[in-house]
mmCIF file of C-alpha atoms in Angstrom:
data_model
loop_
_atom_site.group_PDB
_atom_site.id
_atom_site.type_symbol
_atom_site.label_atom_id
_atom_site.label_comp_id
_atom_site.label_asym_id
_atom_site.label_seq_id
_atom_site.Cartn_x
_atom_site.Cartn_y
_atom_site.Cartn_z
ATOM 1 C CA UNK N 685 -14.977 72.689 8.866
ATOM 2 C CA UNK N 686 -13.394 71.947 5.550
ATOM 3 C CA UNK N 687 -15.759 71.135 2.623
ATOM 4 C CA UNK N 688 -15.205 67.371 1.654
ATOM 5 C CA UNK N 689 -13.527 67.011 -1.663
ATOM 6 C CA UNK N 690 -13.069 63.489 -2.839
ATOM 7 C CA UNK N 691 -10.433 62.606 -5.621
ATOM 8 C CA UNK N 692 -12.136 60.962 -8.509
ATOM 9 C CA UNK N 693 -9.235 59.849 -10.873
ATOM 10 C CA UNK N 694 -5.707 59.015 -10.215
ATOM 11 C CA UNK N 695 -2.910 58.031 -12.303
ATOM 12 C CA UNK N 696 0.511 57.121 -10.975
ATOM 13 C CA UNK N 697 3.612 56.088 -12.910
ATOM 14 C CA UNK N 698 6.778 54.589 -11.796
ATOM 15 C CA UNK N 699 9.875 55.963 -13.161
ATOM 16 C CA UNK N 700 13.754 55.276 -12.843
ATOM 17 C CA UNK N 701 16.321 57.928 -13.453
ATOM 18 C CA UNK N 702 20.194 57.709 -13.733
ATOM 19 C CA UNK N 703 22.779 59.809 -12.059
ATOM 20 C CA UNK N 704 25.183 61.468 -14.226
ATOM 21 C CA UNK N 705 27.848 59.828 -11.916
ATOM 22 C CA UNK N 706 27.296 57.121 -9.102
ATOM 23 C CA UNK N 707 26.368 58.877 -5.841
ATOM 24 C CA UNK N 708 27.861 57.382 -2.398
ATOM 25 C CA UNK N 709 25.519 58.053 0.452
ATOM 26 C CA UNK N 710 25.842 57.863 4.164
ATOM 27 C CA UNK N 711 22.826 55.930 4.472
ATOM 28 C CA UNK N 712 22.194 53.421 1.635
ATOM 29 C CA UNK N 713 25.536 52.795 0.000
ATOM 30 C CA UNK N 714 26.563 53.762 -3.714
ATOM 31 C CA UNK N 715 23.334 54.051 -6.378
ATOM 32 C CA UNK N 716 23.585 54.541 -10.088
ATOM 33 C CA UNK N 717 20.109 55.447 -10.342
ATOM 34 C CA UNK N 718 16.792 56.326 -8.428
ATOM 35 C CA UNK N 719 13.294 54.934 -8.339
ATOM 36 C CA UNK N 720 10.185 57.324 -7.923
ATOM 37 C CA UNK N 721 6.598 57.335 -8.398
ATOM 38 C CA UNK N 722 4.714 60.372 -10.198
ATOM 39 C CA UNK N 723 1.227 60.825 -9.165
ATOM 40 C CA UNK N 724 -1.529 62.938 -10.976
ATOM 41 C CA UNK N 725 -4.936 63.260 -9.541
ATOM 42 C CA UNK N 726 -8.349 65.086 -10.036
ATOM 43 C CA UNK N 727 -11.061 65.887 -7.987
ATOM 44 C CA UNK N 728 -14.722 66.187 -8.324
ATOM 45 C CA UNK N 729 -14.575 70.032 -9.372
ATOM 46 C CA UNK N 730 -11.965 69.041 -12.119
ATOM 47 C CA UNK N 731 -8.769 70.448 -10.457
ATOM 48 C CA UNK N 732 -5.636 68.759 -11.016
ATOM 49 C CA UNK N 733 -2.956 67.804 -8.403
ATOM 50 C CA UNK N 734 0.423 66.217 -8.843
ATOM 51 C CA UNK N 735 3.274 64.884 -6.402
ATOM 52 C CA UNK N 736 6.075 62.544 -6.476
ATOM 53 C CA UNK N 737 7.390 60.111 -4.138
ATOM 54 C CA UNK N 738 11.057 58.930 -3.844
ATOM 55 C CA UNK N 739 11.194 55.249 -3.454
ATOM 56 C CA UNK N 740 14.337 54.403 -1.239
ATOM 57 C CA UNK N 741 14.181 51.280 0.928
ATOM 58 C CA UNK N 742 17.173 52.740 3.114
ATOM 59 C CA UNK N 743 15.469 55.909 3.652
ATOM 60 C CA UNK N 744 11.866 55.404 3.694
ATOM 61 C CA UNK N 745 11.397 51.577 3.630
ATOM 62 C CA UNK N 746 9.558 51.817 -0.016
ATOM 63 C CA UNK N 747 9.983 50.267 -3.290
ATOM 64 C CA UNK N 748 7.807 51.300 -6.381
ATOM 65 C CA UNK N 749 5.739 48.088 -6.196
ATOM 66 C CA UNK N 750 5.000 48.317 -2.611
ATOM 67 C CA UNK N 751 4.098 51.884 -2.478
ATOM 68 C CA UNK N 752 1.622 51.316 -5.681
ATOM 69 C CA UNK N 753 0.045 48.543 -3.798
ATOM 70 C CA UNK N 754 -0.392 50.722 -0.595
ATOM 71 C CA UNK N 755 -1.752 53.515 -2.479
ATOM 72 C CA UNK N 756 -4.262 50.957 -4.318
ATOM 73 C CA UNK N 757 -5.265 49.191 -1.167
ATOM 74 C CA UNK N 758 -5.117 52.035 1.435
ATOM 75 C CA UNK N 759 -4.763 55.327 -0.153
ATOM 76 C CA UNK N 760 -7.432 54.994 -2.723
ATOM 77 C CA UNK N 761 -10.207 54.086 -0.421
ATOM 78 C CA UNK N 762 -9.548 56.834 1.737
ATOM 79 C CA UNK N 763 -9.096 60.011 -0.805
ATOM 80 C CA UNK N 764 -11.798 58.883 -2.942
ATOM 81 C CA UNK N 765 -14.517 58.313 -0.363
ATOM 82 C CA UNK N 766 -17.234 60.906 -0.395
ATOM 83 C CA UNK N 767 -16.449 62.659 2.817
ATOM 84 C CA UNK N 768 -12.749 63.018 2.299
ATOM 85 C CA UNK N 769 -10.911 65.763 3.921
ATOM 86 C CA UNK N 770 -7.168 66.499 4.221
ATOM 87 C CA UNK N 771 -7.124 65.693 7.942
ATOM 88 C CA UNK N 772 -8.097 62.225 7.222
ATOM 89 C CA UNK N 773 -4.399 61.729 5.852
ATOM 90 C CA UNK N 774 -3.969 60.989 9.666
ATOM 91 C CA UNK N 775 -5.930 57.787 9.292
ATOM 92 C CA UNK N 776 -2.870 56.375 7.562
ATOM 93 C CA UNK N 777 -0.819 54.875 10.474
ATOM 94 C CA UNK N 778 2.984 54.137 10.164
ATOM 95 C CA UNK N 779 3.271 54.555 6.254
ATOM 96 C CA UNK N 780 5.158 57.629 5.913
ATOM 97 C CA UNK N 781 5.719 57.361 2.048
ATOM 98 C CA UNK N 782 1.982 57.135 1.514
ATOM 99 C CA UNK N 783 1.106 59.844 3.598
ATOM 100 C CA UNK N 784 3.930 62.255 2.162
ATOM 101 C CA UNK N 785 2.578 61.619 -1.448
ATOM 102 C CA UNK N 786 -0.978 61.999 -0.535
ATOM 103 C CA UNK N 787 -0.453 65.256 1.565
ATOM 104 C CA UNK N 788 1.650 66.987 -1.380
ATOM 105 C CA UNK N 789 -1.221 65.948 -3.942
ATOM 106 C CA UNK N 790 -3.849 67.618 -1.692
ATOM 107 C CA UNK N 791 -1.571 70.601 -1.452
ATOM 108 C CA UNK N 792 -1.383 70.665 -5.066
ATOM 109 C CA UNK N 793 -5.010 70.861 -5.690
ATOM 110 C CA UNK N 794 -5.080 73.718 -3.597
ATOM 111 C CA UNK N 795 -2.820 75.477 -6.033
ATOM 112 C CA UNK N 796 -4.531 74.766 -9.231
ATOM 113 C CA UNK N 797 -5.254 78.249 -9.559
ATOM 114 C CA UNK N 798 -2.373 79.489 -7.844
ATOM 115 C CA UNK N 799 -4.422 80.148 -4.481
ATOM 116 C CA UNK N 800 -2.265 80.496 -1.590
ATOM 117 C CA UNK N 801 0.957 81.323 -3.796
ATOM 118 C CA UNK N 802 3.389 82.897 -1.430
ATOM 119 C CA UNK N 803 5.721 85.835 -1.731
ATOM 120 C CA UNK N 804 8.661 84.502 0.353
ATOM 121 C CA UNK N 805 12.379 84.639 -0.775
ATOM 122 C CA UNK N 806 13.639 81.843 -2.756
ATOM 123 C CA UNK N 807 16.800 81.767 -1.026
ATOM 124 C CA UNK N 808 19.449 80.950 0.206
ATOM 125 C CA UNK N 809 19.824 78.445 -2.439
ATOM 126 C CA UNK N 810 21.995 75.699 -1.111
ATOM 127 C CA UNK N 811 23.780 73.233 -3.197
ATOM 128 C CA UNK N 812 24.571 69.661 -1.183
ATOM 129 C CA UNK N 813 28.017 68.585 -1.897
ATOM 130 C CA UNK N 814 27.902 64.290 -1.635
ATOM 131 C CA UNK N 815 30.730 62.448 -0.502
ATOM 132 C CA UNK N 816 34.010 62.283 -2.520
ATOM 133 C CA UNK N 817 37.716 63.348 -1.695
ATOM 134 C CA UNK N 818 38.446 66.280 -0.417
ATOM 135 C CA UNK N 819 39.618 67.733 -3.852
ATOM 136 C CA UNK N 820 36.451 66.326 -5.642
ATOM 137 C CA UNK N 821 34.296 68.226 -2.938
ATOM 138 C CA UNK N 822 36.211 71.351 -3.084
ATOM 139 C CA UNK N 823 35.784 71.467 -6.774
ATOM 140 C CA UNK N 824 31.908 71.067 -6.710
ATOM 141 C CA UNK N 825 31.860 73.638 -3.922
ATOM 142 C CA UNK N 826 33.848 76.091 -6.172
ATOM 143 C CA UNK N 827 31.632 75.344 -9.072
ATOM 144 C CA UNK N 828 28.358 75.885 -6.941
ATOM 145 C CA UNK N 829 29.652 79.442 -5.810
ATOM 146 C CA UNK N 830 30.623 80.193 -9.290
ATOM 147 C CA UNK N 831 27.034 79.468 -10.712
ATOM 148 C CA UNK N 832 25.351 81.646 -8.187
ATOM 149 C CA UNK N 833 24.346 79.303 -5.504
ATOM 150 C CA UNK N 834 24.136 81.304 -1.859
ATOM 151 C CA UNK N 835 25.645 78.527 0.076
ATOM 152 C CA UNK N 836 26.825 74.842 0.213
ATOM 153 C CA UNK N 837 26.235 72.015 2.423
ATOM 154 C CA UNK N 838 29.287 69.629 2.915
ATOM 155 C CA UNK N 839 28.543 65.806 3.659
ATOM 156 C CA UNK N 840 30.704 65.141 6.696
ATOM 157 C CA UNK N 841 30.939 62.288 8.957
ATOM 158 C CA UNK N 842 33.502 60.678 7.158
ATOM 159 C CA UNK N 843 36.101 60.550 10.246
ATOM 160 C CA UNK N 844 37.507 63.620 11.883
ATOM 161 C CA UNK N 845 40.783 63.412 9.845
ATOM 162 C CA UNK N 846 38.914 63.209 6.708
ATOM 163 C CA UNK N 847 36.428 65.832 7.415
ATOM 164 C CA UNK N 848 39.454 68.433 8.678
ATOM 165 C CA UNK N 849 41.016 67.761 4.957
ATOM 166 C CA UNK N 850 37.308 68.374 3.403
ATOM 167 C CA UNK N 851 36.810 71.476 5.116
ATOM 168 C CA UNK N 852 40.247 72.807 4.623
ATOM 169 C CA UNK N 853 40.108 72.161 0.775
ATOM 170 C CA UNK N 854 36.415 73.548 0.463
ATOM 171 C CA UNK N 855 37.465 76.937 2.443
ATOM 172 C CA UNK N 856 40.426 77.244 0.350
ATOM 173 C CA UNK N 857 38.227 77.088 -2.724
ATOM 174 C CA UNK N 858 35.351 79.292 -1.907
ATOM 175 C CA UNK N 859 37.150 81.478 1.033
ATOM 176 C CA UNK N 860 35.657 82.216 4.195
ATOM 177 C CA UNK N 861 33.086 84.872 3.054
ATOM 178 C CA UNK N 862 31.007 82.234 1.156
ATOM 179 C CA UNK N 863 28.571 80.349 3.381
ATOM 180 C CA UNK N 864 29.358 76.475 4.226
ATOM 181 C CA UNK N 865 27.299 74.304 6.426
ATOM 182 C CA UNK N 866 27.836 70.548 7.323
ATOM 183 C CA UNK N 867 25.961 67.321 7.694
ATOM 184 C CA UNK N 868 27.460 64.245 9.406
ATOM 185 C CA UNK N 869 23.990 62.326 9.000
ATOM 186 C CA UNK N 870 24.284 61.187 12.823
ATOM 187 C CA UNK N 871 27.902 59.250 11.889
ATOM 188 C CA UNK N 872 29.429 60.434 15.333
ATOM 189 C CA UNK N 873 29.317 59.638 18.976
ATOM 190 C CA UNK N 874 30.189 61.824 22.022
ATOM 191 C CA UNK N 875 33.816 62.618 21.581
ATOM 192 C CA UNK N 876 34.023 62.559 17.708
ATOM 193 C CA UNK N 877 30.703 64.863 17.859
ATOM 194 C CA UNK N 878 32.768 67.389 19.987
ATOM 195 C CA UNK N 879 35.674 67.174 17.656
ATOM 196 C CA UNK N 880 33.447 67.928 14.964
ATOM 197 C CA UNK N 881 31.669 70.854 16.435
ATOM 198 C CA UNK N 882 35.230 72.500 17.169
ATOM 199 C CA UNK N 883 36.181 71.993 13.312
ATOM 200 C CA UNK N 884 32.861 73.771 12.488
ATOM 201 C CA UNK N 885 33.540 76.746 14.755
ATOM 202 C CA UNK N 886 37.374 76.779 13.286
ATOM 203 C CA UNK N 887 36.144 76.950 9.789
ATOM 204 C CA UNK N 888 33.334 79.256 10.101
ATOM 205 C CA UNK N 889 30.289 76.881 9.340
ATOM 206 C CA UNK N 890 26.829 78.386 9.626
ATOM 207 C CA UNK N 891 25.296 74.944 11.136
ATOM 208 C CA UNK N 892 26.027 71.463 11.491
ATOM 209 C CA UNK N 893 23.248 68.847 10.859
ATOM 210 C CA UNK N 894 22.961 65.772 12.902
ATOM 211 C CA UNK N 895 26.453 65.684 14.319
ATOM 212 C CA UNK N 896 25.306 62.677 16.134
ATOM 213 C CA UNK N 897 22.050 60.808 16.852
ATOM 214 C CA UNK N 898 19.572 63.226 17.881
ATOM 215 C CA UNK N 899 16.082 62.254 18.989
ATOM 216 C CA UNK N 900 13.329 64.280 20.706
ATOM 217 C CA UNK N 901 14.338 63.587 24.354
ATOM 218 C CA UNK N 902 16.138 65.633 26.832
ATOM 219 C CA UNK N 903 18.586 62.810 27.356
ATOM 220 C CA UNK N 904 19.754 62.860 24.105
ATOM 221 C CA UNK N 905 20.026 66.551 23.593
ATOM 222 C CA UNK N 906 22.023 66.937 26.698
ATOM 223 C CA UNK N 907 24.654 64.970 25.234
ATOM 224 C CA UNK N 908 25.373 67.281 22.484
ATOM 225 C CA UNK N 909 28.577 69.414 23.119
ATOM 226 C CA UNK N 910 28.043 72.994 23.647
ATOM 227 C CA UNK N 911 28.868 75.305 20.674
ATOM 228 C CA UNK N 912 28.277 78.647 19.316
ATOM 229 C CA UNK N 913 27.888 76.777 15.937
ATOM 230 C CA UNK N 914 24.036 75.910 15.496
ATOM 231 C CA UNK N 915 23.023 72.466 15.367
ATOM 232 C CA UNK N 916 19.999 71.502 12.965
ATOM 233 C CA UNK N 917 18.174 68.124 13.762
ATOM 234 C CA UNK N 918 17.001 66.113 10.600
ATOM 235 C CA UNK N 919 16.703 62.382 10.848
ATOM 236 C CA UNK N 920 14.447 61.996 13.803
ATOM 237 C CA UNK N 921 12.541 65.318 13.344
ATOM 238 C CA UNK N 922 10.280 63.735 10.568
ATOM 239 C CA UNK N 923 6.595 65.122 11.212
ATOM 240 C CA UNK N 924 5.058 68.119 12.718
ATOM 241 C CA UNK N 925 4.631 66.341 16.121
ATOM 242 C CA UNK N 926 8.536 65.764 16.394
ATOM 243 C CA UNK N 927 9.116 69.406 15.441
ATOM 244 C CA UNK N 928 7.014 70.298 18.145
ATOM 245 C CA UNK N 929 8.680 67.861 20.647
ATOM 246 C CA UNK N 930 12.264 69.268 19.644
ATOM 247 C CA UNK N 931 10.989 72.795 19.898
ATOM 248 C CA UNK N 932 9.402 71.926 23.507
ATOM 249 C CA UNK N 933 13.069 70.894 24.487
ATOM 250 C CA UNK N 934 14.636 73.990 23.174
ATOM 251 C CA UNK N 935 15.920 72.606 19.854
ATOM 252 C CA UNK N 936 14.250 75.154 17.553
ATOM 253 C CA UNK N 937 16.434 74.722 14.321
ATOM 254 C CA UNK N 938 15.351 71.771 12.054
ATOM 255 C CA UNK N 939 15.320 70.276 8.567
ATOM 256 C CA UNK N 940 12.064 70.160 6.798
ATOM 257 C CA UNK N 941 11.541 67.904 3.859
ATOM 258 C CA UNK N 942 8.423 67.849 1.908
ATOM 259 C CA UNK N 943 9.798 64.682 0.031
ATOM 260 C CA UNK N 944 9.721 62.905 3.392
ATOM 261 C CA UNK N 945 6.757 63.991 5.082
ATOM 262 C CA UNK N 946 4.524 65.974 2.373
ATOM 263 C CA UNK N 947 3.990 69.746 1.594
ATOM 264 C CA UNK N 948 1.415 70.548 4.322
ATOM 265 C CA UNK N 949 3.255 68.577 7.095
ATOM 266 C CA UNK N 950 6.549 70.394 5.937
ATOM 267 C CA UNK N 951 5.006 73.636 6.148
ATOM 268 C CA UNK N 952 3.645 72.926 9.682
ATOM 269 C CA UNK N 953 7.081 71.877 11.149
ATOM 270 C CA UNK N 954 8.602 75.037 9.588
ATOM 271 C CA UNK N 955 5.651 77.105 11.422
ATOM 272 C CA UNK N 956 6.232 75.223 14.721
ATOM 273 C CA UNK N 957 9.823 76.485 15.043
ATOM 274 C CA UNK N 958 9.291 79.679 13.334
ATOM 275 C CA UNK N 959 6.931 80.666 16.165
ATOM 276 C CA UNK N 960 9.749 80.104 18.521
ATOM 277 C CA UNK N 961 12.242 82.178 16.631
ATOM 278 C CA UNK N 962 13.815 79.255 15.186
ATOM 279 C CA UNK N 963 15.002 78.244 11.664
ATOM 280 C CA UNK N 964 14.265 75.554 9.130
ATOM 281 C CA UNK N 965 16.344 74.292 6.515
ATOM 282 C CA UNK N 966 14.142 73.041 3.275
ATOM 283 C CA UNK N 967 15.946 69.996 2.916
ATOM 284 C CA UNK N 968 17.012 67.433 0.385
ATOM 285 C CA UNK N 969 15.392 64.050 -0.092
ATOM 286 C CA UNK N 970 16.761 62.740 -3.298
ATOM 287 C CA UNK N 971 14.256 64.684 -5.244
ATOM 288 C CA UNK N 972 13.818 65.244 -9.250
ATOM 289 C CA UNK N 973 13.099 68.609 -10.119
ATOM 290 C CA UNK N 974 9.293 68.088 -9.240
ATOM 291 C CA UNK N 975 10.221 67.491 -5.660
ATOM 292 C CA UNK N 976 12.740 70.645 -6.102
ATOM 293 C CA UNK N 977 9.639 72.837 -7.337
ATOM 294 C CA UNK N 978 7.731 71.436 -4.219
ATOM 295 C CA UNK N 979 10.516 72.731 -2.036
ATOM 296 C CA UNK N 980 10.359 76.269 -3.733
ATOM 297 C CA UNK N 981 6.865 76.349 -3.023
ATOM 298 C CA UNK N 982 7.240 75.939 0.591
ATOM 299 C CA UNK N 983 10.012 78.402 0.874
ATOM 300 C CA UNK N 984 7.525 80.842 -1.059
ATOM 301 C CA UNK N 985 5.103 80.279 1.594
ATOM 302 C CA UNK N 986 7.510 80.946 4.626
ATOM 303 C CA UNK N 987 8.865 84.050 6.261
ATOM 304 C CA UNK N 988 12.266 84.355 4.803
ATOM 305 C CA UNK N 989 13.989 84.806 8.145
ATOM 306 C CA UNK N 990 12.797 81.293 9.050
ATOM 307 C CA UNK N 991 14.854 79.823 6.235
ATOM 308 C CA UNK N 992 18.343 79.059 6.491
ATOM 309 C CA UNK N 993 18.474 76.979 3.269
ATOM 310 C CA UNK N 994 16.789 75.698 0.329
ATOM 311 C CA UNK N 995 18.345 72.541 -0.768
ATOM 312 C CA UNK N 996 16.760 72.060 -4.176
ATOM 313 C CA UNK N 997 19.596 71.012 -6.242
ATOM 314 C CA UNK N 998 19.623 67.369 -6.073
ATOM 315 C CA UNK N 999 17.823 66.986 -9.281
ATOM 316 C CA UNK N 1000 20.711 68.250 -11.210
ATOM 317 C CA UNK N 1001 22.751 65.042 -10.467
ATOM 318 C CA UNK N 1002 19.970 63.074 -12.557
ATOM 319 C CA UNK N 1003 20.119 62.585 -16.378
ATOM 320 C CA UNK N 1004 16.503 63.593 -16.945
ATOM 321 C CA UNK N 1005 14.261 66.537 -16.131
ATOM 322 C CA UNK N 1006 10.573 66.111 -15.737
ATOM 323 C CA UNK N 1007 9.281 69.863 -15.722
ATOM 324 C CA UNK N 1008 8.763 71.992 -18.698
ATOM 325 C CA UNK N 1009 11.325 74.593 -17.570
ATOM 326 C CA UNK N 1010 14.503 74.654 -15.867
ATOM 327 C CA UNK N 1011 15.126 75.856 -12.219
ATOM 328 C CA UNK N 1012 17.219 78.665 -12.319
ATOM 329 C CA UNK N 1013 19.779 80.067 -9.748
ATOM 330 C CA UNK N 1014 21.108 83.975 -9.701
ATOM 331 C CA UNK N 1015 22.779 85.656 -6.942
ATOM 332 C CA UNK N 1016 22.319 83.172 -4.161
ATOM 333 C CA UNK N 1017 18.519 82.456 -4.734
ATOM 334 C CA UNK N 1018 16.523 80.742 -7.001
ATOM 335 C CA UNK N 1019 14.742 82.436 -9.645
ATOM 336 C CA UNK N 1020 10.967 82.636 -9.278
ATOM 337 C CA UNK N 1021 9.668 79.712 -11.605
ATOM 338 C CA UNK N 1022 6.645 80.262 -14.231
ATOM 339 C CA UNK N 1023 4.229 78.533 -11.699
ATOM 340 C CA UNK N 1024 4.514 76.576 -8.542
ATOM 341 C CA UNK N 1025 1.766 74.300 -9.383
ATOM 342 C CA UNK N 1026 3.243 70.752 -9.917
ATOM 343 C CA UNK N 1027 0.421 69.289 -12.420
ATOM 344 C CA UNK N 1028 1.042 72.402 -14.687
ATOM 345 C CA UNK N 1029 4.780 72.444 -14.275
ATOM 346 C CA UNK N 1030 5.251 68.788 -15.196
ATOM 347 C CA UNK N 1031 5.957 67.527 -18.590
ATOM 348 C CA UNK N 1032 3.538 64.796 -18.715
ATOM 349 C CA UNK N 1033 4.768 63.398 -22.304
ATOM 350 C CA UNK N 1034 8.043 63.047 -21.031
ATOM 351 C CA UNK N 1035 7.216 61.341 -17.702
ATOM 352 C CA UNK N 1036 4.934 58.827 -19.851
ATOM 353 C CA UNK N 1037 7.832 58.138 -22.096
ATOM 354 C CA UNK N 1038 10.041 57.342 -19.025
ATOM 355 C CA UNK N 1039 7.711 55.394 -17.092
ATOM 356 C CA UNK N 1040 7.849 51.527 -16.675
ATOM 357 C CA UNK N 1041 4.531 50.814 -15.363
ATOM 358 C CA UNK N 1042 1.255 52.836 -14.445
ATOM 359 C CA UNK N 1043 -1.705 52.403 -12.097
ATOM 360 C CA UNK N 1044 -5.077 54.162 -12.922
ATOM 361 C CA UNK N 1045 -8.065 54.414 -10.447
ATOM 362 C CA UNK N 1046 -11.082 56.210 -11.008
ATOM 363 C CA UNK N 1047 -12.698 57.404 -14.014
#
């Protein structure tokens, strides 16, 4: 039985960061900036933990103000209670963003003295190429390959004709020896998803993520066209339970996103599929470099054969960084950072300078 360890103080700052260029999402339209909460906690033993939460109404139904209120009203009474243990996070019902934030805060407390630091390989480093013209996306893919990334994931789902032009341009830019993956974000139905899988085979893609809407039901998975190109499920694989449900149905390749479900939960998802010889993509959820470091920590604690990619490059689209050091890529992998402890890695003076408001609870 775990020893109770309540949190005695929390500081949460609201931060909004601009993109270098507006980004067009499959879900959520076009954005020029992104909103986050950056949290720092102390437990009664004096250890510190930190985490960030992306506040995206189109992705997790959450704004900065809403999540701050939920933490004060629901999260704080839970984590500050005398008997608090990590399993108590499950008492938070149907508020995924709040559960994920607390989950990662608790995980970071456990790394205060680097206990549990893994030795897993930090690769392959995968650069996610967001929507654009075929020429723009090919140029971005080529730049990623030149910088030392081990793979690129191309945002598809723009219509089969456009997707064909994109893949043709990307392969012309990076060649057929470089690893390319695709993500349609569930944009297609039956006939189009079948056509997409044919494209994936023809252009030598490593996998296709969410070629159509896929939920953990046999009737949904049975509608997937058969292909030698693996399918990775993302949108509805958003918890350890969902990962188990998909695995039970034979779908053992998934996306695990600490930014969506929390560090501990994402690790449980990876372990669930790895036990069945499956694979996980440590996926993007619009993170700053704080979230990217969280992704690298998950990879470090995971058997490298179970990881198909680490999508920790999104923060490069932002005009500001929040860590004390850069996250470097070399020869297809991420360079091991100075620390994987978020509270130690964050530049708190910079976060304070960029914050628009702050919530403080406890003493």
